Coordinates of C-alpha atoms in Angstrom, one line a residue:
Chain A
M24 CA 193.1 212.8 88.7
K25 CA 191.9 209.7 86.9
K26 CA 194.3 207.7 89.0
W27 CA 192.8 209.1 92.3
I28 CA 189.3 208.4 91.1
V29 CA 190.2 204.8 90.3
V30 CA 192.0 204.4 93.6
I31 CA 189.0 205.9 95.6
A32 CA 186.5 203.7 93.6
A33 CA 188.6 200.7 94.3
L34 CA 188.8 201.5 98.0
I35 CA 185.0 202.0 98.2
L36 CA 184.5 198.7 96.5
I37 CA 186.8 196.9 98.8
C38 CA 185.1 198.4 101.8
L39 CA 181.7 197.5 100.5
S40 CA 182.8 193.9 99.9
V41 CA 184.4 193.6 103.3
G42 CA 181.3 195.1 104.9
T43 CA 179.0 192.7 103.1
T44 CA 181.1 189.7 104.0
A45 CA 181.3 190.9 107.6
Y46 CA 177.5 191.3 107.7
A47 CA 177.0 187.9 106.0
E48 CA 179.3 186.2 108.6
T49 CA 177.5 188.0 111.4
S50 CA 174.1 186.9 110.3
E51 CA 175.2 183.3 109.7
S52 CA 177.5 182.9 112.7
A53 CA 176.0 184.9 115.5
L54 CA 174.0 183.0 118.1
L55 CA 170.4 184.1 117.8
D56 CA 167.9 184.6 120.6
A57 CA 164.6 182.8 120.6
E58 CA 162.7 185.6 118.8
Q59 CA 165.3 186.0 116.1
F60 CA 165.5 182.2 115.7
V61 CA 161.7 181.9 115.2
S62 CA 161.7 184.9 112.8
R63 CA 164.6 183.5 110.8
L64 CA 163.3 180.0 110.5
T65 CA 159.8 181.0 109.6
S66 CA 161.3 183.3 106.9
L67 CA 163.3 180.4 105.5
N68 CA 160.3 178.1 105.6
R69 CA 158.4 180.8 103.6
G70 CA 161.2 180.5 101.0
V71 CA 160.5 176.7 100.8
Q72 CA 156.8 177.5 100.5
L73 CA 157.3 180.0 97.7
A74 CA 159.7 177.9 95.6
E75 CA 158.3 177.3 92.2
T76 CA 160.6 174.5 91.0
S77 CA 161.9 171.5 92.8
G78 CA 165.4 172.9 92.4
Q79 CA 164.4 176.1 94.2
A80 CA 162.7 174.1 96.9
D81 CA 165.8 171.9 97.4
A82 CA 168.0 175.1 97.7
A83 CA 165.6 176.7 100.2
K84 CA 165.5 173.5 102.3
S85 CA 169.2 173.4 102.2
Q86 CA 169.3 176.9 103.6
V87 CA 167.0 175.8 106.4
R88 CA 169.3 172.9 107.3
D89 CA 172.4 175.0 107.1
M90 CA 170.9 177.6 109.5
L91 CA 169.8 174.9 111.9
K92 CA 173.2 173.1 111.9
E93 CA 175.1 176.4 112.5
Q94 CA 172.8 177.6 115.3
F95 CA 172.7 174.2 117.0
R96 CA 176.5 174.1 117.0
L97 CA 176.8 177.5 118.5
A98 CA 174.0 177.0 121.0
L99 CA 175.6 173.8 122.4
G100 CA 179.2 174.9 121.9
V101 CA 180.3 171.7 120.3
D102 CA 182.5 170.9 117.3
A103 CA 181.1 170.9 113.8
S104 CA 181.7 167.2 113.8
A105 CA 179.1 166.7 116.5
V106 CA 176.4 168.1 114.2
K107 CA 175.3 165.7 111.5
E108 CA 172.9 165.8 108.6
R109 CA 171.6 162.4 107.8
Y110 CA 169.9 161.7 104.5
F111 CA 167.1 159.1 104.3
T112 CA 164.7 157.9 101.7
V113 CA 161.6 155.8 102.3
E114 CA 159.6 154.9 99.2
T115 CA 159.0 158.3 97.6
V116 CA 159.8 160.4 100.6
T117 CA 163.3 161.8 101.1
G118 CA 164.6 164.0 103.8
Y119 CA 167.4 164.9 106.2
N120 CA 167.4 164.4 110.0
I121 CA 169.8 166.8 111.8
E122 CA 171.4 165.3 114.8
V123 CA 173.6 166.9 117.5
T124 CA 175.2 164.8 120.1
Y125 CA 176.1 166.2 123.5
D126 CA 178.4 163.6 124.9
A127 CA 178.9 162.7 128.6
P128 CA 182.0 160.7 129.2
G129 CA 181.8 157.1 130.5
T130 CA 178.2 156.3 130.0
D131 CA 176.0 154.5 127.5
K132 CA 172.8 156.0 128.9
C133 CA 171.2 158.7 126.8
V134 CA 168.2 161.0 126.5
I135 CA 166.8 161.9 123.1
I136 CA 165.2 165.4 122.6
G137 CA 163.4 165.8 119.3
A138 CA 161.3 168.2 117.3
H139 CA 160.4 168.1 113.6
Y140 CA 161.5 171.0 111.5
D141 CA 159.5 170.3 108.3
A142 CA 156.5 172.5 108.0
V143 CA 153.4 173.3 106.0
G144 CA 153.9 176.9 104.9
E145 CA 155.8 179.0 107.5
G146 CA 154.9 176.6 110.2
A147 CA 155.3 179.1 113.0
N148 CA 153.5 177.0 115.5
D149 CA 153.9 173.6 113.8
N150 CA 156.8 173.3 114.4
V151 CA 159.2 176.3 114.4
S152 CA 158.1 176.7 118.1
G153 CA 159.3 173.2 118.9
V154 CA 162.6 173.6 117.1
A155 CA 163.1 176.9 118.9
T156 CA 162.5 175.2 122.2
M157 CA 165.0 172.5 121.4
F158 CA 167.4 175.4 120.5
E159 CA 166.8 177.0 123.9
I160 CA 167.4 173.7 125.7
M161 CA 170.8 173.4 123.9
K162 CA 171.7 176.9 125.2
G163 CA 170.5 175.9 128.7
L164 CA 172.6 172.7 128.7
K165 CA 175.8 174.3 127.3
G166 CA 178.6 173.5 129.6
V167 CA 176.5 171.5 132.0
S168 CA 177.9 168.2 133.0
L169 CA 175.2 165.4 132.8
P170 CA 175.5 161.7 133.7
F171 CA 174.1 160.7 130.3
D172 CA 174.4 161.6 126.7
V173 CA 171.8 163.9 125.1
Y174 CA 170.9 163.3 121.4
F175 CA 169.2 166.3 119.9
V176 CA 167.3 165.4 116.6
A177 CA 165.5 167.7 114.3
F178 CA 163.3 165.3 112.4
D179 CA 162.3 165.8 108.8
C180 CA 159.1 164.6 107.1
E181 CA 156.9 164.4 110.2
E182 CA 154.0 165.8 108.1
D183 CA 154.5 163.0 105.6
G184 CA 153.6 160.4 108.3
L185 CA 156.4 160.5 110.9
V186 CA 158.9 159.3 108.3
G187 CA 162.0 160.9 109.7
S188 CA 161.4 159.6 113.3
T189 CA 160.4 156.2 112.1
Y190 CA 163.5 156.0 110.0
Y191 CA 165.6 157.1 112.9
T192 CA 164.2 154.4 115.3
E193 CA 164.5 151.7 112.7
R194 CA 167.7 152.4 110.9
Q195 CA 169.6 155.4 112.3
I196 CA 169.7 155.0 116.1
Y197 CA 173.3 154.5 117.3
T198 CA 172.6 153.1 120.7
E199 CA 170.7 150.2 122.3
F200 CA 167.0 150.9 122.9
E201 CA 167.6 149.8 126.5
D202 CA 170.0 152.6 127.0
V203 CA 167.6 155.3 126.0
L204 CA 166.1 156.7 129.2
V205 CA 163.5 159.0 127.8
M206 CA 162.6 160.6 124.5
F207 CA 161.3 164.2 124.8
N208 CA 159.3 165.4 121.8
I209 CA 158.2 169.0 121.4
D210 CA 155.5 169.7 118.8
S211 CA 153.4 172.8 118.3
I212 CA 153.6 174.4 121.7
A213 CA 153.0 178.1 120.8
S214 CA 149.3 178.3 120.1
G215 CA 146.1 177.1 121.7
E216 CA 144.8 177.8 125.2
Q217 CA 146.8 175.3 127.2
L218 CA 150.3 173.8 127.3
Y219 CA 150.1 170.0 127.8
L220 CA 152.4 167.2 128.7
M221 CA 151.7 163.6 127.7
C222 CA 153.9 160.8 129.0
E223 CA 151.9 157.6 129.0
N224 CA 148.2 156.7 128.7
K225 CA 148.0 157.0 132.5
H226 CA 149.7 159.0 135.3
T227 CA 153.4 158.3 135.8
D228 CA 156.3 159.4 138.1
L229 CA 158.1 160.9 135.1
A230 CA 155.0 163.1 134.3
D231 CA 154.9 164.0 138.0
M232 CA 158.6 165.1 137.9
I233 CA 158.2 167.2 134.7
L234 CA 155.0 168.8 135.9
S235 CA 156.6 169.8 139.2
K236 CA 159.0 172.0 137.2
S237 CA 156.4 174.3 135.8
E238 CA 152.9 175.3 136.9
E239 CA 152.0 176.4 133.4
I240 CA 152.1 172.8 132.0
A241 CA 149.1 170.6 132.5
E242 CA 148.9 166.8 132.1
K243 CA 146.9 165.7 129.1
P244 CA 143.4 164.5 130.1
Y245 CA 144.0 160.9 129.0
A246 CA 140.4 159.8 128.8
A247 CA 139.0 162.9 127.1
G248 CA 137.5 162.9 123.7
V249 CA 136.2 160.3 121.3
Y250 CA 138.7 157.6 120.3
G251 CA 139.2 156.1 116.9
V252 CA 139.9 159.1 114.8
Y253 CA 143.6 159.1 115.6
D254 CA 144.1 155.6 114.4
A255 CA 143.7 156.8 110.9
F256 CA 147.5 156.2 110.2
G257 CA 147.5 152.7 111.7
Y258 CA 149.9 153.3 114.6
G259 CA 147.5 151.4 116.9
Y260 CA 147.3 152.4 120.5
Y261 CA 149.5 155.4 120.5
E262 CA 147.7 157.1 117.7
Y263 CA 144.7 157.2 120.0
V264 CA 146.6 159.4 122.3
Q265 CA 148.6 162.0 120.3
G266 CA 150.5 161.1 117.1
S267 CA 153.8 162.8 116.6
D268 CA 157.5 161.9 116.4
H269 CA 157.5 160.3 119.8
T270 CA 155.2 157.5 118.5
P271 CA 157.9 155.4 116.9
F272 CA 160.0 155.6 120.1
R273 CA 157.0 154.6 122.3
L274 CA 156.3 151.7 120.0
Q275 CA 159.9 150.5 120.8
D276 CA 158.9 150.6 124.5
I277 CA 161.0 153.8 125.1
P278 CA 159.4 156.1 127.7
V279 CA 158.4 159.4 126.1
A280 CA 157.3 162.9 127.0
L281 CA 155.4 165.0 124.5
F282 CA 154.9 168.7 124.9
F283 CA 152.1 170.2 122.8
S284 CA 149.4 172.8 123.2
G285 CA 145.7 173.2 122.4
E286 CA 142.6 172.1 124.2
Y287 CA 140.3 169.1 124.7
D288 CA 136.6 168.5 124.6
M289 CA 134.2 165.7 123.7
L290 CA 135.5 165.7 120.1
G291 CA 139.0 165.1 121.4
Y292 CA 142.0 167.3 120.6
K293 CA 141.5 170.8 119.2
G294 CA 144.4 172.7 117.7
D295 CA 144.3 176.4 116.8
G296 CA 142.6 175.9 113.4
M297 CA 145.7 177.0 111.6
M298 CA 147.8 173.9 112.1
N299 CA 148.9 172.2 108.9
T300 CA 147.6 175.1 106.8
D301 CA 149.2 178.1 105.1
E302 CA 147.7 180.2 107.9
D303 CA 150.3 178.9 110.4
T304 CA 152.3 182.1 110.0
L305 CA 154.3 184.2 112.4
V306 CA 152.0 187.1 112.1
N307 CA 148.9 185.0 112.8
L308 CA 150.7 183.3 115.7
Q309 CA 151.7 186.7 117.2
Y310 CA 148.0 187.7 116.9
A311 CA 146.7 184.5 118.4
N312 CA 149.2 184.2 121.2
P313 CA 151.3 187.3 121.7
A314 CA 153.1 185.6 124.6
F315 CA 154.2 182.5 122.6
L316 CA 157.9 183.1 123.4
S317 CA 157.2 182.5 127.1
R318 CA 155.8 179.1 126.1
I319 CA 159.1 178.3 124.5
S320 CA 161.1 179.3 127.5
T321 CA 158.6 177.5 129.9
V322 CA 159.1 174.2 128.1
A323 CA 162.8 174.6 127.7
S324 CA 163.2 175.4 131.4
A325 CA 161.0 172.5 132.4
I326 CA 163.1 170.0 130.3
C327 CA 166.4 171.5 131.5
A328 CA 165.3 171.4 135.1
T329 CA 164.1 167.8 134.7
L330 CA 167.4 166.7 133.2
G331 CA 169.3 168.4 136.0
D332 CA 167.2 166.9 138.7
E333 CA 169.2 164.6 141.0
N334 CA 166.4 162.0 140.9
F335 CA 166.0 162.0 137.1
L336 CA 168.1 158.9 136.6
N337 CA 166.0 156.9 139.1
V338 CA 162.7 158.2 137.8
A339 CA 163.6 157.7 134.1
G340 CA 165.0 154.2 134.9
A341 CA 161.7 153.3 136.5
A342 CA 159.6 154.9 133.7
R343 CA 160.0 151.8 131.5
G344 CA 158.4 149.7 134.2
Q345 CA 155.4 152.0 134.3
L346 CA 154.6 151.7 130.6
L347 CA 151.3 150.0 129.7
N348 CA 151.7 146.7 127.9
N349 CA 151.3 147.9 124.4
T350 CA 151.3 144.5 122.9
L351 CA 148.8 142.9 125.3
L352 CA 146.4 145.8 125.8
Y353 CA 146.3 147.4 122.4
N354 CA 147.0 144.7 119.9
R355 CA 143.7 143.7 118.3
W356 CA 144.8 140.2 117.6
W357 CA 144.8 139.0 121.2
P358 CA 141.1 139.6 121.8
S359 CA 140.4 138.3 118.3
L360 CA 142.2 135.1 119.3
V361 CA 140.1 134.9 122.5
V362 CA 137.0 135.2 120.4
L363 CA 138.2 132.5 118.0
G364 CA 138.8 130.2 121.0
V365 CA 135.3 130.9 122.4
L366 CA 133.9 130.2 119.0
L367 CA 135.6 126.8 118.9
I368 CA 134.1 125.9 122.3
L369 CA 130.7 127.2 121.0
A370 CA 131.0 125.1 117.9
L371 CA 131.4 122.0 120.1
C372 CA 128.4 123.0 122.2
T373 CA 126.4 123.6 119.1
W374 CA 127.2 120.2 117.8
L375 CA 126.2 118.6 121.1
Y376 CA 123.0 120.6 121.2
S377 CA 122.2 119.8 117.6
R378 CA 122.5 116.0 118.4
K379 CA 120.1 116.5 121.3
L380 CA 117.6 118.3 119.0
K381 CA 117.8 115.6 116.5
K382 CA 116.9 113.0 119.2
Q383 CA 114.0 115.1 120.2
A384 CA 112.9 115.3 116.6
I385 CA 112.7 111.5 116.4
L386 CA 110.8 111.2 119.7
G387 CA 109.0 114.5 119.7
H388 CA 105.8 115.9 118.1
A389 CA 105.5 117.4 114.7
E390 CA 102.5 119.6 115.5
V391 CA 101.8 122.5 113.2
K392 CA 102.6 125.8 114.8
N393 CA 99.4 127.7 114.3
N394 CA 100.3 130.9 116.1
T395 CA 98.8 133.4 113.6
V396 CA 100.1 136.8 113.8
F397 CA 96.9 138.8 113.7
D398 CA 94.8 136.5 115.9
K399 CA 93.0 139.6 117.3
P400 CA 92.3 142.9 115.7
D401 CA 94.8 145.6 116.7
S402 CA 92.1 148.1 117.7
E403 CA 90.9 145.8 120.4
D404 CA 94.2 145.3 122.0
I405 CA 96.2 148.4 121.6
F406 CA 94.4 150.1 124.5
S407 CA 93.8 147.0 126.5
F408 CA 97.0 146.9 128.5
A409 CA 95.3 148.1 131.6
Q410 CA 92.7 145.4 131.7
E411 CA 93.1 142.9 134.5
Q412 CA 92.6 139.9 132.4
D413 CA 95.2 140.9 130.0
K414 CA 97.6 141.5 132.8
N415 CA 97.1 138.0 134.1
D416 CA 97.6 136.6 130.6
E417 CA 100.7 138.6 130.2
K418 CA 102.1 137.3 133.5
D419 CA 101.5 133.7 132.4
A420 CA 102.9 134.3 129.0
H421 CA 105.9 136.0 130.4
K422 CA 106.4 133.1 132.8
D423 CA 106.4 130.7 129.8
D424 CA 108.8 132.8 127.9
I425 CA 111.3 132.9 130.8
D426 CA 111.0 129.2 131.3
D427 CA 111.6 128.5 127.6
I428 CA 114.4 130.9 127.1
F429 CA 116.5 129.7 130.0
T430 CA 115.7 126.0 130.2
F431 CA 115.7 125.1 126.5
K432 CA 113.3 122.3 127.0
K433 CA 109.8 121.6 126.0
Chain B
M13 CA 105.4 139.7 126.8
F14 CA 105.8 138.4 123.2
N15 CA 102.1 137.4 123.0
K16 CA 101.2 141.0 123.9
L17 CA 103.7 142.2 121.4
R18 CA 102.2 140.1 118.7
Q19 CA 98.7 141.0 119.5
N20 CA 99.5 144.7 119.1
Y21 CA 101.6 144.1 116.1
K22 CA 101.2 147.4 114.2
L23 CA 101.9 149.6 117.3
S24 CA 104.8 147.3 118.3
D25 CA 106.2 147.5 114.8
V26 CA 106.3 151.3 114.7
L27 CA 107.6 151.6 118.3
I28 CA 110.4 149.0 117.8
R29 CA 111.5 150.6 114.5
I30 CA 111.8 154.0 116.1
A31 CA 113.6 152.4 119.1
F32 CA 115.9 150.6 116.6
V33 CA 117.0 153.8 115.0
L34 CA 117.4 155.7 118.2
T35 CA 119.3 153.0 120.0
Y36 CA 121.6 152.7 116.9
V37 CA 122.4 156.4 117.3
F38 CA 123.2 155.8 121.0
Y39 CA 125.3 152.8 120.0
S40 CA 127.3 154.4 117.2
W41 CA 127.6 158.0 118.0
Q42 CA 131.3 157.8 119.0
E43 CA 132.3 156.1 115.8
C44 CA 130.3 158.6 113.8
L45 CA 131.7 161.5 115.7
A46 CA 135.2 160.2 115.1
A47 CA 134.4 159.8 111.4
A48 CA 133.0 163.3 111.2
Q49 CA 136.0 164.7 112.9
T50 CA 138.2 162.9 110.4
V51 CA 136.3 164.6 107.6
S52 CA 136.8 167.9 109.5
M53 CA 140.5 167.2 109.9
S54 CA 140.9 166.7 106.2
Y55 CA 140.3 170.4 105.9
G56 CA 142.9 171.1 108.6
I57 CA 142.7 170.5 112.4
A58 CA 139.4 171.8 113.8
A59 CA 138.5 173.2 110.4
L60 CA 134.7 172.7 110.8
P61 CA 132.8 174.3 113.6
E62 CA 132.1 172.0 116.5
T63 CA 128.3 172.1 116.1
T64 CA 128.7 171.2 112.4
V65 CA 130.8 168.2 113.3
I66 CA 128.2 167.0 115.9
V67 CA 125.2 167.5 113.6
L68 CA 127.1 165.7 110.8
A69 CA 127.9 162.8 113.1
L70 CA 124.3 162.5 114.4
L71 CA 122.9 162.8 110.8
M72 CA 125.3 160.1 109.7
S73 CA 124.4 157.8 112.6
F74 CA 120.7 158.4 112.0
L75 CA 120.9 157.6 108.3
I76 CA 122.9 154.5 108.8
G77 CA 120.3 153.4 111.4
V78 CA 117.5 153.9 109.0
V79 CA 119.3 152.0 106.3
L80 CA 120.0 149.2 108.7
M81 CA 116.3 149.2 109.7
F82 CA 115.3 148.4 106.1
L83 CA 118.2 146.0 105.7
V84 CA 117.2 143.7 108.6
P85 CA 114.0 142.5 107.0
F86 CA 115.9 141.9 103.8
V87 CA 118.5 139.8 105.6
T88 CA 115.9 137.8 107.6
N89 CA 113.9 137.2 104.4
L90 CA 117.0 136.0 102.7
F91 CA 117.7 133.6 105.6
L92 CA 114.2 132.3 105.8
N93 CA 113.9 131.8 102.0
S94 CA 117.3 130.2 101.6
S95 CA 116.5 127.9 104.5
K96 CA 113.0 127.1 103.0
F97 CA 111.2 128.0 106.2
Y98 CA 108.1 129.1 104.3
N99 CA 105.7 128.8 107.2
V100 CA 107.4 131.5 109.3
P101 CA 105.6 134.9 109.2
R102 CA 108.2 137.2 107.6
A103 CA 107.2 140.5 109.1
E104 CA 106.9 139.2 112.6
Y105 CA 110.2 137.4 112.4
A106 CA 111.8 140.7 111.2
L107 CA 110.1 142.5 114.0
L108 CA 111.7 140.2 116.6
A109 CA 115.0 140.6 114.9
H110 CA 114.6 144.4 115.2
L111 CA 113.8 144.0 118.9
F112 CA 116.8 141.9 119.7
C113 CA 119.1 144.2 117.6
T114 CA 117.6 147.1 119.7
I115 CA 118.6 145.3 122.9
Y116 CA 122.1 144.7 121.5
F117 CA 122.5 148.4 120.6
V118 CA 121.4 149.5 124.1
V119 CA 123.7 147.2 126.0
C120 CA 126.7 147.7 123.7
G121 CA 126.2 151.5 123.6
A122 CA 126.2 151.5 127.4
L123 CA 129.4 149.4 127.5
R124 CA 131.1 151.7 125.0
L125 CA 130.6 154.6 127.4
V126 CA 133.4 153.2 129.4
D127 CA 135.8 154.5 126.7
L128 CA 134.9 158.0 127.6
F129 CA 136.4 157.5 131.1
T130 CA 139.4 155.4 130.3
P131 CA 141.0 154.2 127.1
V132 CA 142.4 151.0 128.8
L133 CA 139.5 148.8 127.4
L134 CA 139.6 150.4 124.0
V135 CA 140.8 147.4 122.0
W136 CA 139.8 144.5 124.2
G137 CA 136.4 146.0 125.0
G138 CA 136.0 146.9 121.3
V139 CA 136.2 143.2 120.4
L140 CA 134.8 141.3 123.4
F141 CA 131.8 143.5 124.3
P142 CA 130.1 143.2 121.0
F143 CA 130.9 139.5 120.8
V144 CA 129.5 138.6 124.3
V145 CA 126.4 140.8 123.9
S146 CA 125.7 139.6 120.4
L147 CA 126.0 136.0 121.6
G148 CA 123.5 136.6 124.4
C149 CA 121.1 138.3 122.0
V150 CA 121.4 135.6 119.3
I151 CA 120.7 132.8 121.9
C152 CA 117.6 134.7 123.2
F153 CA 116.4 135.4 119.6
Y154 CA 116.8 131.7 118.7
A155 CA 115.0 130.6 121.9
V156 CA 112.1 132.8 121.2
T157 CA 111.7 132.2 117.5
S158 CA 112.2 128.4 117.7
R159 CA 109.5 128.2 120.4
L160 CA 107.1 130.4 118.3
Y161 CA 107.6 129.0 114.8
F162 CA 109.2 125.6 114.9
N163 CA 108.2 122.2 116.2
D164 CA 110.4 119.3 117.3
V165 CA 111.0 118.1 113.8
T166 CA 111.8 121.4 112.1
R167 CA 113.8 122.8 115.0
P168 CA 117.1 121.0 114.3
Y169 CA 117.2 122.4 110.8
Y170 CA 116.5 125.9 112.0
F171 CA 119.2 125.5 114.7
R172 CA 121.7 124.2 112.2
N173 CA 121.1 127.0 109.7
A174 CA 121.0 129.7 112.4
A175 CA 124.3 128.4 113.8
I176 CA 126.0 128.4 110.4
V177 CA 124.9 132.0 109.8
Y178 CA 126.0 133.1 113.2
F179 CA 129.4 131.5 113.0
V180 CA 130.1 132.9 109.6
A181 CA 128.9 136.4 110.6
V182 CA 131.0 136.4 113.8
T183 CA 134.1 135.1 112.2
V184 CA 134.0 137.6 109.4
L185 CA 132.8 140.7 111.4
E186 CA 134.6 140.1 114.7
V187 CA 137.8 138.3 113.9
L188 CA 138.7 138.9 110.3
L189 CA 137.6 142.6 109.9

């Protein structure tokens, strides 16, 4: 009897362990849909948020990266070797960019698609929505043959000042900047009233092409809002427009396309009020915008359709030529140099005029200027503007003033 | 015009001071709004209500305008005393300085409105507009004050000192900062 009990107990234990293993493998290995992906990533981000020690936080972040790498690999159908986790450290900030390469044979040209995965709190909108969109794009491109490589990058440390993307453009990029056709950046698309696209600080053909793929995406109103506030991080011109992970790429003269959501008024860009706070949770997002999943599929479809467009290579190739001259237009040193040059000319004119004045001082009069201030009582003159005599006086005085101001001669 | 202004000194003084503060608000509202929004963003994006941000910006702009209004006579007095131009009426000289600053604020404020329609002139306009307008205002201010308060003998010294102050101020404010 005892033997049977032991055997049955052993069988139950084996079954349980096999079942647990099977469940674990399923939950880790199965390709998720967009809703499951968002739910899982926000849940893992909450784990990072709730970590009490740095060790716990590191372990939670590691879980986030593992989940992303696995899902990206499955979504794109590539080997594990195509998915890389790259460590970087800049001053006190450390992080990991996750890169997936979708190779096209026989070409050096490439497109970069990026979204940052670091978050404040759960980060349901900022930027689980962006990473989920990138994930959906991978699914859409799986098995599709493109005439260029596609580099997918999940950037880390965006909230610390675009550290991951800056590091990527300065140290990690494995291709020539000239070969990068376009960088697509997806950041916080799930909340707010309107979905926006921003390519350049003016209308471009690339923006036209992307906008033609979806009616739900509007072009950012470039001249809306008050400028100045977005230069707080010192990125110069591009920070005036919309600062995110595309900024370091645009500063390298790579055409970019940013997808984001919100609205604009005189004060500039308005988010949903929850961005970069602990309020950016999945529950709040579902309440604020129940149809946020359709935003994800809209952007993913628009990007996939753009990449698959037969004119994409031509438009993307010409996009570089349509970029505003960042150095000339938005570098403060050029106008400052012009001012310095004018000041030098003015200094010369000042010196010449000073000599003229000194000559006049020798030949001229040294009369005492006796224009007393209160030569008439105020009460007499305050209400005297209508008097004819005063009008004539004023005309004469005005004539003298004009003569003196513009002729500079006595 | 200036004779009439001098004859009605007290009324002119009050009106020009009011105009000075109001035109400063017109000139600086964009910067103040941006600064108020930065404060708002430090609490999270769009953390403060829009009306609060606007009121905060206008209040900030108004207060800076009032402070500048009191600062102008201080600066002009400092200039006149350090240059030893003791015969120049201080209050009237400051009044004229207020007047030309007001003109500067109006013209520059109007030019800054361009940024609301296109950001193309954001940097070049931000440097060149104030420089060109301030140059015009300073030349007019010099022409008026030199005619009113200086004779042929004292004018070269006034011109020299005014030019030094102008070049130092422009180099520091427009180029280095």
